[in-house]
mmCIF file of C-alpha atoms in Angstrom:
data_model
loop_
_atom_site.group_PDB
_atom_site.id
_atom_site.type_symbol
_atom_site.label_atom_id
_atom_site.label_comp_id
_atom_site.label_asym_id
_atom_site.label_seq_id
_atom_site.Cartn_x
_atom_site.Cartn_y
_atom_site.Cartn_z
ATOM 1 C CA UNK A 294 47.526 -19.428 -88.843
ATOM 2 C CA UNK A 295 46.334 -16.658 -86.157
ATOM 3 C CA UNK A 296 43.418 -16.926 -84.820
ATOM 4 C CA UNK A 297 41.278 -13.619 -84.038
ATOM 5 C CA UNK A 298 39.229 -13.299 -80.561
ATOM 6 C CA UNK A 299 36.286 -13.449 -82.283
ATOM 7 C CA UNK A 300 37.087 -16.843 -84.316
ATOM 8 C CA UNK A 301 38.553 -18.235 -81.235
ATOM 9 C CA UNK A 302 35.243 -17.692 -78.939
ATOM 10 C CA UNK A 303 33.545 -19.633 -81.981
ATOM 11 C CA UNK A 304 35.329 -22.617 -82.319
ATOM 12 C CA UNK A 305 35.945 -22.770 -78.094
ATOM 13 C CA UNK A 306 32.078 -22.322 -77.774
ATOM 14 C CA UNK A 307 31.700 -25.432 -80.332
ATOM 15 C CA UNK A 308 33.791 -27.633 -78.246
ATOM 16 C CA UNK A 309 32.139 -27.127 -75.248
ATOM 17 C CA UNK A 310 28.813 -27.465 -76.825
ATOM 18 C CA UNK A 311 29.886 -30.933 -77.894
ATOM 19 C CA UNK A 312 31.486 -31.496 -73.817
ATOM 20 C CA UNK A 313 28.216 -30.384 -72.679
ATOM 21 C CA UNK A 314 25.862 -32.533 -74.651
ATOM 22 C CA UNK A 315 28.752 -35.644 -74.044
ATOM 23 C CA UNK A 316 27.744 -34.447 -70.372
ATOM 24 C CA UNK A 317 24.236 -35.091 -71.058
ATOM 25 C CA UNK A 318 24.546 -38.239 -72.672
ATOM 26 C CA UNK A 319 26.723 -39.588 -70.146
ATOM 27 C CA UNK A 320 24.247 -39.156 -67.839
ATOM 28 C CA UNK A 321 21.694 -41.320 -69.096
ATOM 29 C CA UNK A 322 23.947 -44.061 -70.937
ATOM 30 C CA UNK A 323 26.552 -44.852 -67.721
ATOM 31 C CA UNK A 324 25.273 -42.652 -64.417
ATOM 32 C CA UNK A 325 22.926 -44.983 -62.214
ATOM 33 C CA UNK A 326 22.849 -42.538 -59.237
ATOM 34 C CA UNK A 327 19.443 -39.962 -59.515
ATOM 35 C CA UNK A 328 21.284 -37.238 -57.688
ATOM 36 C CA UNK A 329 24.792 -37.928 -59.815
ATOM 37 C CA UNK A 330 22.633 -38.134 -63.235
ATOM 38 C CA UNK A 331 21.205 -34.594 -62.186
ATOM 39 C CA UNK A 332 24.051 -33.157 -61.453
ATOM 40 C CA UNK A 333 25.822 -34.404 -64.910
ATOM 41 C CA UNK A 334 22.715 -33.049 -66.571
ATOM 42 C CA UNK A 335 23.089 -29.685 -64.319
ATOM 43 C CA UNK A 336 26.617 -29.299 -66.086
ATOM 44 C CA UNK A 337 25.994 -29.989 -69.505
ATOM 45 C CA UNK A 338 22.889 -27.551 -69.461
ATOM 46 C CA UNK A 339 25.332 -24.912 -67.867
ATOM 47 C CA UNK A 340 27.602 -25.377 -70.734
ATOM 48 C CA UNK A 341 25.838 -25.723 -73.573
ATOM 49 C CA UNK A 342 23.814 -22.445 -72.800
ATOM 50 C CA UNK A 343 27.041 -20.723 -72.118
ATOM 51 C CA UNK A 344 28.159 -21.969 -75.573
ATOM 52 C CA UNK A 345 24.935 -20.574 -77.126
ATOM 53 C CA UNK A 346 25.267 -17.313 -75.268
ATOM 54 C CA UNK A 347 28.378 -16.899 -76.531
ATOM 55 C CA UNK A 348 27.318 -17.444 -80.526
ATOM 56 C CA UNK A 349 24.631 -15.350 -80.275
ATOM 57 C CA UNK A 350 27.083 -12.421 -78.883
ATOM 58 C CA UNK A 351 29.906 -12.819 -80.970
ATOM 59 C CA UNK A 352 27.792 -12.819 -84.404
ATOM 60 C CA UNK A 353 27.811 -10.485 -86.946
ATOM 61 C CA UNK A 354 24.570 -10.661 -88.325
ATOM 62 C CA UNK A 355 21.166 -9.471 -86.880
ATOM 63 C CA UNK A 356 19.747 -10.778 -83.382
ATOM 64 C CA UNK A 357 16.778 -13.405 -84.673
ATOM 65 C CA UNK A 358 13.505 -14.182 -82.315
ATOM 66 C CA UNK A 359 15.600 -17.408 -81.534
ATOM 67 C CA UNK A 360 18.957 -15.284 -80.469
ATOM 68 C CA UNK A 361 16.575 -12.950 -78.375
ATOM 69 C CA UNK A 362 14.926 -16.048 -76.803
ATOM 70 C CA UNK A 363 18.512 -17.215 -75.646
ATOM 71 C CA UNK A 364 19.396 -14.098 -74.500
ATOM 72 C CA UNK A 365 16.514 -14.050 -71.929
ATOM 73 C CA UNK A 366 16.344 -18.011 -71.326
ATOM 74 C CA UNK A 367 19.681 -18.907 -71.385
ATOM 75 C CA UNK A 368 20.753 -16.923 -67.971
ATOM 76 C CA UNK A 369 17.502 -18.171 -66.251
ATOM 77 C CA UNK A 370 18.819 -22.123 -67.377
ATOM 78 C CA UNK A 371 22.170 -21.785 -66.717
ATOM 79 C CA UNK A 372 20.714 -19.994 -62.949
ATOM 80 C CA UNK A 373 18.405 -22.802 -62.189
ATOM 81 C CA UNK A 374 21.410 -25.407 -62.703
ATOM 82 C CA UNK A 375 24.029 -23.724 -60.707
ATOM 83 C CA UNK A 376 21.328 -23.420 -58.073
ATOM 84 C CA UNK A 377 20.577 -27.733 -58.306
ATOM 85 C CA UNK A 378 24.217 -28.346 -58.238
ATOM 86 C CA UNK A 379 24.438 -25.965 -55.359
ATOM 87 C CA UNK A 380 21.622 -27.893 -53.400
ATOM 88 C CA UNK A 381 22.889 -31.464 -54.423
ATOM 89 C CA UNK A 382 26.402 -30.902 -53.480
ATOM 90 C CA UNK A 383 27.440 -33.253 -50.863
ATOM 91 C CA UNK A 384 30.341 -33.152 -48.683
ATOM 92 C CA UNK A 385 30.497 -36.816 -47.371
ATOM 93 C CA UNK A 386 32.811 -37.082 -50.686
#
């Protein structure tokens, strides 16, 4: 079985949906650090957005109020989570 490009995005952008909300979760079930539980939160928000964003461009069928609202949201979400991981880093580690 080949996969196309297109099928491929869709079933990548699945699987790191599902890494990104394990992220999440991880974060509040085993992560007792505030700054460390931010940061996990930071990367699963980052990737499931990117996930979404991808979806919504590699679709077939027309853009929806919901698509159009991740189109404009997602890039400001991802943004604003790449910015707290920026400011959190620390380099004591």
């Amino acid at each position: 079985m080949i996969l196309s490009p297109v099928s491929l995005a869709f079933y990548l952008s699945w699987g790191v949906t599902v890494l990104g909300v394990a992220l999440w979760v991880w974060s509040w079930v085993r992560v007792r650090d505030p700054i460390d539980r931010l940061r996990f939160q930071d990367c699963g928000i980052v990737l499931v957005f990117a996930a979404i964003l991808t979806r919504v461009i590699i679709q077939d069928r027309e853009m929806t109020v919901f698509d159009w609202a991740m189109i404009l949201l997602g890039p400001l979400f991802i943004a604003a989570a790449l910015w707290r991981l920026s400011r959190t880093q620390s380099v004591k580690r």
